[in-house]
PDB file of C-alpha atoms in Angstrom:
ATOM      1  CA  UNK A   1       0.000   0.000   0.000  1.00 60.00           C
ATOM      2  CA  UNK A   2       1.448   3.102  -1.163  1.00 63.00           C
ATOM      3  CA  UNK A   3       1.196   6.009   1.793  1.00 81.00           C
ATOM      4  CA  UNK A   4       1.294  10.111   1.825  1.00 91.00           C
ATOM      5  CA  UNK A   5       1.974  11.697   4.445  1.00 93.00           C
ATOM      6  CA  UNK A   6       1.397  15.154   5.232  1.00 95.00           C
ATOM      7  CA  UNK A   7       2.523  17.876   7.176  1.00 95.00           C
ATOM      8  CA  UNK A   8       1.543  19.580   9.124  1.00 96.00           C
ATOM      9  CA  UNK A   9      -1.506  18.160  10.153  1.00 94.00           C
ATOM     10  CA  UNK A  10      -2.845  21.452  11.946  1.00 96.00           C
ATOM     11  CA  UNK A  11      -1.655  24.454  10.917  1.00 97.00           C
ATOM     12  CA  UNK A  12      -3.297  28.000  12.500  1.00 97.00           C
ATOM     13  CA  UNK A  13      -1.426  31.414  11.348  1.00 96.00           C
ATOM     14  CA  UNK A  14      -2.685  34.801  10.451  1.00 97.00           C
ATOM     15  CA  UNK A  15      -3.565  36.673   7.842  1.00 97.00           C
ATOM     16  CA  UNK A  16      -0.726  37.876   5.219  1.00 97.00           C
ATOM     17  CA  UNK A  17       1.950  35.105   6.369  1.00 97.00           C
ATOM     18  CA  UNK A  18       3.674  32.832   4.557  1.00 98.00           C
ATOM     19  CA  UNK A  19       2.996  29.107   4.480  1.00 98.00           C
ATOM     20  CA  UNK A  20       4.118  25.526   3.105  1.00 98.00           C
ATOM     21  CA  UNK A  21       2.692  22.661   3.490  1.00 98.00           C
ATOM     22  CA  UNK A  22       4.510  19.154   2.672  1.00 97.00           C
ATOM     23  CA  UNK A  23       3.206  15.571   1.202  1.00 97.00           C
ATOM     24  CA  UNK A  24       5.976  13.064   1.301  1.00 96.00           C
ATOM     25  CA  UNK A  25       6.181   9.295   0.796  1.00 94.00           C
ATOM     26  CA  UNK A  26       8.635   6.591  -0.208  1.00 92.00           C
ATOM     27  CA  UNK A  27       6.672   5.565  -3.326  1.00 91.00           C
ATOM     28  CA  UNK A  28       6.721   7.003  -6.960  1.00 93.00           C
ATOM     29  CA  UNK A  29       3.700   8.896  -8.468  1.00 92.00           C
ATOM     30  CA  UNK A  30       3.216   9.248 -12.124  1.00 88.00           C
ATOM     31  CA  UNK A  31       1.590  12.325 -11.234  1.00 89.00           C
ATOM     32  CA  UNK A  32       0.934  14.364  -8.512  1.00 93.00           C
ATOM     33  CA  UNK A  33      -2.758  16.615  -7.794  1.00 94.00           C
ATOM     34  CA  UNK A  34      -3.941  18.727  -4.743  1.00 96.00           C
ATOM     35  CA  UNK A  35      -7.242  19.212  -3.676  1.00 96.00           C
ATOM     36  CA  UNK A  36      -9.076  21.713  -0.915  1.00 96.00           C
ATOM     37  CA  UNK A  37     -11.895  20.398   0.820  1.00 95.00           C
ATOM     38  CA  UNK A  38     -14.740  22.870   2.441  1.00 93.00           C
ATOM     39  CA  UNK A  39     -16.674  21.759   5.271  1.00 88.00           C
ATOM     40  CA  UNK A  40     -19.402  19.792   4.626  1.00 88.00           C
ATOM     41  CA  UNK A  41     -18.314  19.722   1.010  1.00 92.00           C
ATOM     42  CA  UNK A  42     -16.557  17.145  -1.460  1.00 94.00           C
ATOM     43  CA  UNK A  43     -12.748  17.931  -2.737  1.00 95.00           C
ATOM     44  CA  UNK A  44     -11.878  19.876  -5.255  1.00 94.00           C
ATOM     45  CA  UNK A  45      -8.772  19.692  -7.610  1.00 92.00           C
ATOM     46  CA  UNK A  46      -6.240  23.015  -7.212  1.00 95.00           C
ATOM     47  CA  UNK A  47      -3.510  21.731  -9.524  1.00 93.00           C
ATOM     48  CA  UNK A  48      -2.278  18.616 -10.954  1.00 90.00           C
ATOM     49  CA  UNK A  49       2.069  18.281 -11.487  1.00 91.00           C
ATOM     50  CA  UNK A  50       3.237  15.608 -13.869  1.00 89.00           C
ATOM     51  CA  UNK A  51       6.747  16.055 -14.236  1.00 90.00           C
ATOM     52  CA  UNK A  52       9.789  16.053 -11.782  1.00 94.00           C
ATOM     53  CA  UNK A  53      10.594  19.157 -10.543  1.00 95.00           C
ATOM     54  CA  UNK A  54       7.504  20.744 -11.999  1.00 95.00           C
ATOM     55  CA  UNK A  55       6.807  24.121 -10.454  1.00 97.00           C
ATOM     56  CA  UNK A  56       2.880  25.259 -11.036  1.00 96.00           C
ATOM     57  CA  UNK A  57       1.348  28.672  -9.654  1.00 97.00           C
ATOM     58  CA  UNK A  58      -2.243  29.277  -8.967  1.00 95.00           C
ATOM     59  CA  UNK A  59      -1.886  32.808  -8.014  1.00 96.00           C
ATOM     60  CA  UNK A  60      -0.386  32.932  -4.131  1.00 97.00           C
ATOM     61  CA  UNK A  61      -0.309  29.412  -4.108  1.00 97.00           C
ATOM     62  CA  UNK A  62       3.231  27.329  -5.621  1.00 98.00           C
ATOM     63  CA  UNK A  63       3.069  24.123  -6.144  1.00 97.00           C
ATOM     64  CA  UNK A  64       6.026  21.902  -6.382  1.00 97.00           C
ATOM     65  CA  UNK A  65       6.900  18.227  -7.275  1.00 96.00           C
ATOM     66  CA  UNK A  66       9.880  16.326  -6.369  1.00 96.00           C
ATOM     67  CA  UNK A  67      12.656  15.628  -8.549  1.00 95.00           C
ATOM     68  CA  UNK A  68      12.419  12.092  -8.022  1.00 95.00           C
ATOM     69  CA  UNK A  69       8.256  12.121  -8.113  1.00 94.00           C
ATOM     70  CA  UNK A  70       7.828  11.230  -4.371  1.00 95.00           C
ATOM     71  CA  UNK A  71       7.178  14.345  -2.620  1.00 95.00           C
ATOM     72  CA  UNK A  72       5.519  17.559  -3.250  1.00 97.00           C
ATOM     73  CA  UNK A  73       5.006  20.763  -1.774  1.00 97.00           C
ATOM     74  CA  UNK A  74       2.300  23.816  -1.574  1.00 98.00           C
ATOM     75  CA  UNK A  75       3.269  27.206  -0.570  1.00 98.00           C
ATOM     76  CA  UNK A  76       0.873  29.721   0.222  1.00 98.00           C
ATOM     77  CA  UNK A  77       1.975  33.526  -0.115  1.00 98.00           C
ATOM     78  CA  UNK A  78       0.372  36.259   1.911  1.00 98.00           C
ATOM     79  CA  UNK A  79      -2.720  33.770   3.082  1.00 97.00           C
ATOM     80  CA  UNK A  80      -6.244  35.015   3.368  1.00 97.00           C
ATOM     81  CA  UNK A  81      -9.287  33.709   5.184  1.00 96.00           C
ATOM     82  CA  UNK A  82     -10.568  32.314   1.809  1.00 95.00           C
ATOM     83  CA  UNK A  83      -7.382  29.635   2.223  1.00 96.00           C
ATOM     84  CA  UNK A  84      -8.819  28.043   5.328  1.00 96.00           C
ATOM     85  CA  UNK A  85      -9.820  24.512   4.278  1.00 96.00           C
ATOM     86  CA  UNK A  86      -8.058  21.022   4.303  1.00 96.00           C
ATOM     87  CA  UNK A  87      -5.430  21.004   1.391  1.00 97.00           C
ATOM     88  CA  UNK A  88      -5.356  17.348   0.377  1.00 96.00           C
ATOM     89  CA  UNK A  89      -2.409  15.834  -1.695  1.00 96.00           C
ATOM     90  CA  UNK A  90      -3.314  12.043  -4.235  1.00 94.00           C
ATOM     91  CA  UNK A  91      -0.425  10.610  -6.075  1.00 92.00           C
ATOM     92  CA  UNK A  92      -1.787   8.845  -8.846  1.00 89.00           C
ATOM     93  CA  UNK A  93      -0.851   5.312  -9.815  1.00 85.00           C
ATOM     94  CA  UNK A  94      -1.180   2.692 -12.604  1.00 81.00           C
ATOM     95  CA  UNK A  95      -4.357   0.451 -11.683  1.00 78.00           C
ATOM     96  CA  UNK A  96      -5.041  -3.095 -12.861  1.00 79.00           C
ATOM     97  CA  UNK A  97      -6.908  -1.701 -16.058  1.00 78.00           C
ATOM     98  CA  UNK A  98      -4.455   0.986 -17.227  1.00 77.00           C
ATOM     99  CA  UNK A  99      -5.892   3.951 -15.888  1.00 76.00           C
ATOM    100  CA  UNK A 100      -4.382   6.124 -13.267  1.00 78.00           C
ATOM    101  CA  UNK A 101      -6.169   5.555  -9.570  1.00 83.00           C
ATOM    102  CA  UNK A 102      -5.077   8.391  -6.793  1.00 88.00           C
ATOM    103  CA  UNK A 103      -3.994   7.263  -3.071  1.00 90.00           C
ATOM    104  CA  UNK A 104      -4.405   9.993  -0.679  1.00 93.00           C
ATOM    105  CA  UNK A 105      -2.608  11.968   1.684  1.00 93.00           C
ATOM    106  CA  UNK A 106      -3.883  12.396   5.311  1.00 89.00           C
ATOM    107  CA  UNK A 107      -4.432  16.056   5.187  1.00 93.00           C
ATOM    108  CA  UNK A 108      -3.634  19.615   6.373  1.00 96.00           C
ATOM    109  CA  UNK A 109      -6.220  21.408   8.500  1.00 95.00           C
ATOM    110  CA  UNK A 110      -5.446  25.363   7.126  1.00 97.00           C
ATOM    111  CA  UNK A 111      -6.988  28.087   9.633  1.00 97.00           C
ATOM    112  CA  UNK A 112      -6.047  31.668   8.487  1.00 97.00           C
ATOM    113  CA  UNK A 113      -6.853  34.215  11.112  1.00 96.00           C
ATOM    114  CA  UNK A 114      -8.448  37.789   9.954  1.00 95.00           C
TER     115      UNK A 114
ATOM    116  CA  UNK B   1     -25.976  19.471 -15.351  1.00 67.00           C
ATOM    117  CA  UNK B   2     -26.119  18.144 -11.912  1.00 79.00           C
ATOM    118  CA  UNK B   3     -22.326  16.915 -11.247  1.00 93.00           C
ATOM    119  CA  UNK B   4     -22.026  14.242  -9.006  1.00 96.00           C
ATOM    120  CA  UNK B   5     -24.892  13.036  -6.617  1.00 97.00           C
ATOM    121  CA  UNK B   6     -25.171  11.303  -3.693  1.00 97.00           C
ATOM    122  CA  UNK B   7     -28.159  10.010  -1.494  1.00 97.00           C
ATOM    123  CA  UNK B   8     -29.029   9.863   1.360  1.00 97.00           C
ATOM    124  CA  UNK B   9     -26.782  13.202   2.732  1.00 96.00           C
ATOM    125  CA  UNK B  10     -26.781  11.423   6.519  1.00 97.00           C
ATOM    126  CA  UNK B  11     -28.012   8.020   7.368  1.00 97.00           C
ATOM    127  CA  UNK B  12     -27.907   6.089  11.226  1.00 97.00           C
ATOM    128  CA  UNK B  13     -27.490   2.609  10.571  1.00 97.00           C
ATOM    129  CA  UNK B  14     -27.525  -0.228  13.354  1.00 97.00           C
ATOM    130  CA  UNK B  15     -25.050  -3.146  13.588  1.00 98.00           C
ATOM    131  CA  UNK B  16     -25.885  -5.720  10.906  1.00 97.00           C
ATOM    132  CA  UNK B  17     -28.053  -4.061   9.013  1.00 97.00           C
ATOM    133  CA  UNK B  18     -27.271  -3.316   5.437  1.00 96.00           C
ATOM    134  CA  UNK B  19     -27.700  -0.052   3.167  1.00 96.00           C
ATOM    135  CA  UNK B  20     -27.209   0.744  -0.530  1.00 98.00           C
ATOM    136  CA  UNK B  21     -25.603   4.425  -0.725  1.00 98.00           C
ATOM    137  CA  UNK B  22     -26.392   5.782  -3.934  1.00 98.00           C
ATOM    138  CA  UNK B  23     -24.121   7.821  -6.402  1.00 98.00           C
ATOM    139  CA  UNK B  24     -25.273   8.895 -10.120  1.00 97.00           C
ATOM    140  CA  UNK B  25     -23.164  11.496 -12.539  1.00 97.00           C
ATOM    141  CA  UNK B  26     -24.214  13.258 -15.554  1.00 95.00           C
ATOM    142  CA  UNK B  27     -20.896  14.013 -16.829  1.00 92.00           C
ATOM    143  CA  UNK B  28     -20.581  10.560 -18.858  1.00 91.00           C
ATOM    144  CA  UNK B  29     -17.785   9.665 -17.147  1.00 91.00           C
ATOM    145  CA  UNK B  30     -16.353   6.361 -17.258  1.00 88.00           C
ATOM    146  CA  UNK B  31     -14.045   6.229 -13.852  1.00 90.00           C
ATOM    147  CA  UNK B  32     -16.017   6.278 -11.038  1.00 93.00           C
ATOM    148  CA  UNK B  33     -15.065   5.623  -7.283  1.00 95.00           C
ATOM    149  CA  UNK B  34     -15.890   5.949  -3.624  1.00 97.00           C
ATOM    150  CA  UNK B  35     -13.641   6.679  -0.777  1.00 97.00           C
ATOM    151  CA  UNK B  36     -14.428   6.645   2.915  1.00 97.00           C
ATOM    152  CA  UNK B  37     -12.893   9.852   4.925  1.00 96.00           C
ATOM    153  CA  UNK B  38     -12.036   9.368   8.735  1.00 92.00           C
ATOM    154  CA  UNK B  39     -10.132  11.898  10.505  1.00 82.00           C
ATOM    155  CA  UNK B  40      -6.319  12.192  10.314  1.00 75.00           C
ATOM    156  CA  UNK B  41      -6.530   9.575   7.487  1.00 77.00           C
ATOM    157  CA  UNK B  42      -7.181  11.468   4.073  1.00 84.00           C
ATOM    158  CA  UNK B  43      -9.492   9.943   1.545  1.00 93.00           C
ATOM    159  CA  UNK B  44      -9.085   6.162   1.114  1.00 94.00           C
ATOM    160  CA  UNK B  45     -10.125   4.023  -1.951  1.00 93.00           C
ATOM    161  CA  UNK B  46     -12.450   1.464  -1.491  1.00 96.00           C
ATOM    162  CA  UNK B  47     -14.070   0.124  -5.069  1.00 96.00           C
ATOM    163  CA  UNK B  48     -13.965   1.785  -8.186  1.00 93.00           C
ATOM    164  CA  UNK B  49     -15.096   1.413 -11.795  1.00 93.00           C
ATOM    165  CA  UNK B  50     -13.297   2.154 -15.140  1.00 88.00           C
ATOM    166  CA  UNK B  51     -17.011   1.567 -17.299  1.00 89.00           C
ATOM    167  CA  UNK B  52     -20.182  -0.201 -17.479  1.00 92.00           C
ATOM    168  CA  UNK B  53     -20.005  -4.199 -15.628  1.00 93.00           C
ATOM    169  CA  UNK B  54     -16.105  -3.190 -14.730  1.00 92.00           C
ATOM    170  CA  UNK B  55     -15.298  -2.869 -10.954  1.00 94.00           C
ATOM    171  CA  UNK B  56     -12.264  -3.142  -8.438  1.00 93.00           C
ATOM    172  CA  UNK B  57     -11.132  -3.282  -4.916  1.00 93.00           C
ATOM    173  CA  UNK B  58      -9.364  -0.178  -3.882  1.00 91.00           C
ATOM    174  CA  UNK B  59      -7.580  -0.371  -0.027  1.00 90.00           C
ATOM    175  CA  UNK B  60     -10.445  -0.910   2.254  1.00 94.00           C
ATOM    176  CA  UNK B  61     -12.845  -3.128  -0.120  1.00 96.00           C
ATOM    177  CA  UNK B  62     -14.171  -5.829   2.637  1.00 96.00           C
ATOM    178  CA  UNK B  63     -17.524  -4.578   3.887  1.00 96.00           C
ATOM    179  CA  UNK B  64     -18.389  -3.374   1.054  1.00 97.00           C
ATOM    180  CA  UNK B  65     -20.008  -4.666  -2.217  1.00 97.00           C
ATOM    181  CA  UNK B  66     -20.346  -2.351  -5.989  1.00 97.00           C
ATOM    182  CA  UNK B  67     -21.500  -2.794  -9.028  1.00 96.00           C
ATOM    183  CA  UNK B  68     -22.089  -0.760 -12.650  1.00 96.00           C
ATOM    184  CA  UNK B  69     -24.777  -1.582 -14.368  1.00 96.00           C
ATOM    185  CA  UNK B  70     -24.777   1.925 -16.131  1.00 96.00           C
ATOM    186  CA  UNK B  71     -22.645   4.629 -17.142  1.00 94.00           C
ATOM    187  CA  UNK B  72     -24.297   7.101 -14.511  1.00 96.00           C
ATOM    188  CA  UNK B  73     -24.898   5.101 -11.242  1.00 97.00           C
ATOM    189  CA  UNK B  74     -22.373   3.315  -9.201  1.00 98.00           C
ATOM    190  CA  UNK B  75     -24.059   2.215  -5.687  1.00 98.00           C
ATOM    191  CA  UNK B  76     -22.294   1.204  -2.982  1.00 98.00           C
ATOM    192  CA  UNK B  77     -23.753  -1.457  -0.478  1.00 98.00           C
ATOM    193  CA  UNK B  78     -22.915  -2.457   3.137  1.00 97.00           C
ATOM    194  CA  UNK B  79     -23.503  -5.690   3.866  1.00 92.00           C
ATOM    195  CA  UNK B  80     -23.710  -5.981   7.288  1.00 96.00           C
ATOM    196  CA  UNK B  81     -23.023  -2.511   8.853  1.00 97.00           C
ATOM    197  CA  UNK B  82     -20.187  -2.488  11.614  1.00 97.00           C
ATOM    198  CA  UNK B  83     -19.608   0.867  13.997  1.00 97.00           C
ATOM    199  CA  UNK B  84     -15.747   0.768  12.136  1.00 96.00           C
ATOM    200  CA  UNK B  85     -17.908   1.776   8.757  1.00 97.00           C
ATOM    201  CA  UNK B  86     -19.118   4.758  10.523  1.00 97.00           C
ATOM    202  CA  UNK B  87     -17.157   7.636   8.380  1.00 97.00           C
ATOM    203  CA  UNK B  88     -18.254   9.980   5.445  1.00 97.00           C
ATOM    204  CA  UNK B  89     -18.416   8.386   2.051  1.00 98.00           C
ATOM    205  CA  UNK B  90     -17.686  10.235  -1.024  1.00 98.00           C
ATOM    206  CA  UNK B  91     -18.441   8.779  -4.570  1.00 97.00           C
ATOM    207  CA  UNK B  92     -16.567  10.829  -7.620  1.00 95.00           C
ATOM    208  CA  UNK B  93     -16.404  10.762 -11.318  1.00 93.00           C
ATOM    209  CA  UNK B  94     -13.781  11.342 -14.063  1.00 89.00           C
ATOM    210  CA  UNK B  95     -12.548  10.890 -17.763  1.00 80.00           C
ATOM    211  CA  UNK B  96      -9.890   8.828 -18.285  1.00 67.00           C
ATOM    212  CA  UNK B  97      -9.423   6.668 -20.691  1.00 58.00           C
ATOM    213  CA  UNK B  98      -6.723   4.466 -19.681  1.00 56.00           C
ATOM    214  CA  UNK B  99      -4.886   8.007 -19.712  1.00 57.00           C
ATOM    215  CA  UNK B 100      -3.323   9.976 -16.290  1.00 62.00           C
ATOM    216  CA  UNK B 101      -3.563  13.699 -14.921  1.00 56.00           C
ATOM    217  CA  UNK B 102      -7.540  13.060 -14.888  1.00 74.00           C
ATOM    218  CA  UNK B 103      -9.616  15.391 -12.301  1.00 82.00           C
ATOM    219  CA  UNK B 104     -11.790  13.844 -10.254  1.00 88.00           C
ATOM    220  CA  UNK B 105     -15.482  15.516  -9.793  1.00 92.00           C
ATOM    221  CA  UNK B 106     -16.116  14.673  -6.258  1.00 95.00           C
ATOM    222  CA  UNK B 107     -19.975  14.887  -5.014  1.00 96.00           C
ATOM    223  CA  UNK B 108     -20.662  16.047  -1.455  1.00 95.00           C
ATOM    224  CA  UNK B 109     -20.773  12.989   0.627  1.00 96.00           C
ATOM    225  CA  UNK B 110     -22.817  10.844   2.825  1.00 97.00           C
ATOM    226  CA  UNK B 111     -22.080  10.590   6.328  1.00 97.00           C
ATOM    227  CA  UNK B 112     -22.813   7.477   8.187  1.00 97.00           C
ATOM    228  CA  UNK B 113     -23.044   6.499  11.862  1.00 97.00           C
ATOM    229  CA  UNK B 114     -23.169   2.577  12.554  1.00 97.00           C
ATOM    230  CA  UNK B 115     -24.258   2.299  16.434  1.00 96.00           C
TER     231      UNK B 115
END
């Protein structure tokens, strides 16, 4: 079973800081997506990274995979309350049919204080 | 165009009884899935579908029975509800045609309590 791990699991900080979050795991992903989840609310994809290395931006937020396609990063510049949610990482895999299935990371709780 | 739905939005279930959790897009998407989410623990897998009379186990399949009969619908049944199946269950939907970098359409969950 392939595992993500994320960190940190809580993180609380306020308004107009700076912040990274971090998915690692010992496994290689053919690709790489994050999602933000809402309360009460399914996921919903922020960015999806492909290629080693590969550096995406989604206005204040930089998204980076690993050079060797096992860990990835999200940086957050100059947070605002809209940012609060739980910021989920999936590394996608081959599954028995050919398609790509996603495992999932465990999650960072984001609370950014007006 | 609805998305992703999913009945019933809560449900209270006692030990041993069993349930069908429903799930239908609109999208005409072939992949389809459901994952369980308990705290500290992300989204797991548990079956998933790549078309019509095609399913698989994901991580946590035992419990838990699917099948695809259509494009749209993918249920998911309990069998015999246990208190570890209480968590919320999210069905989702995407294109892929034995491709990659395919976004998943999540709908917005079912959460169950087994007592």
């Amino acid at each position: 079973t392939q595992l993500l791990e994320q960190s940190p699991q809580f993180l609380s900080i306020q308004e107009g800081e700076n912040l990274t979050v971090y998915c690692n795991s010992s496994s290689v992903f053919s690709s790489l997506q994050w999602y933000r989840q809402e309360p009460g609310e399914g996921p919903v994809l922020l960015v999806t990274v492909v290629t080693g290395g590969e550096v995406k931006k989604l206005k204040r937020l930089t998204f980076q995979f690993g050079d060797a396609r096992k860990d990835s990063s999200l940086h957050i510049t100059a947070a605002q309350p809209g940012d609060t949610g739980l910021y989920l990482c999936a590394g996608g895999s081959i599954s028995n049919f050919g398609n790509e299935k996603l495992t999932f990371g465990t999650g960072t709780r984001l609370t950014i204080i007006p | 165009n609805a998305g992703v739905t999913q009945t019933p939005k809560f449900q209270v279930l006692k030990t041993g009884q069993s349930m069908t959790l429903q799930c239908a897009q609109d999208m005409n998407h072939e992949y389809m899935s459901w994952y369980r989410q308990d705290p500290g623990m992300g989204l797991r897998l548990i079956h998933y579908s790549v078309g019509a009379g095609i399913t698989d186990q994901g991580e946590v399949p035992n419990g838990y029975n699917v099948s695809r009969s259509t494009t749209e619908d993918f249920p998911l049944r309990l069998l015999s509800a246990a208190p570890s199946q209480t968590s919320v269950y999210f069905c989702a939907s995407s294109y892929s045609p034995a491709g990659r970098f395919y976004e998943q359409y999540f709908g917005p969950g079912t959460r169950l309590t087994v007592t």
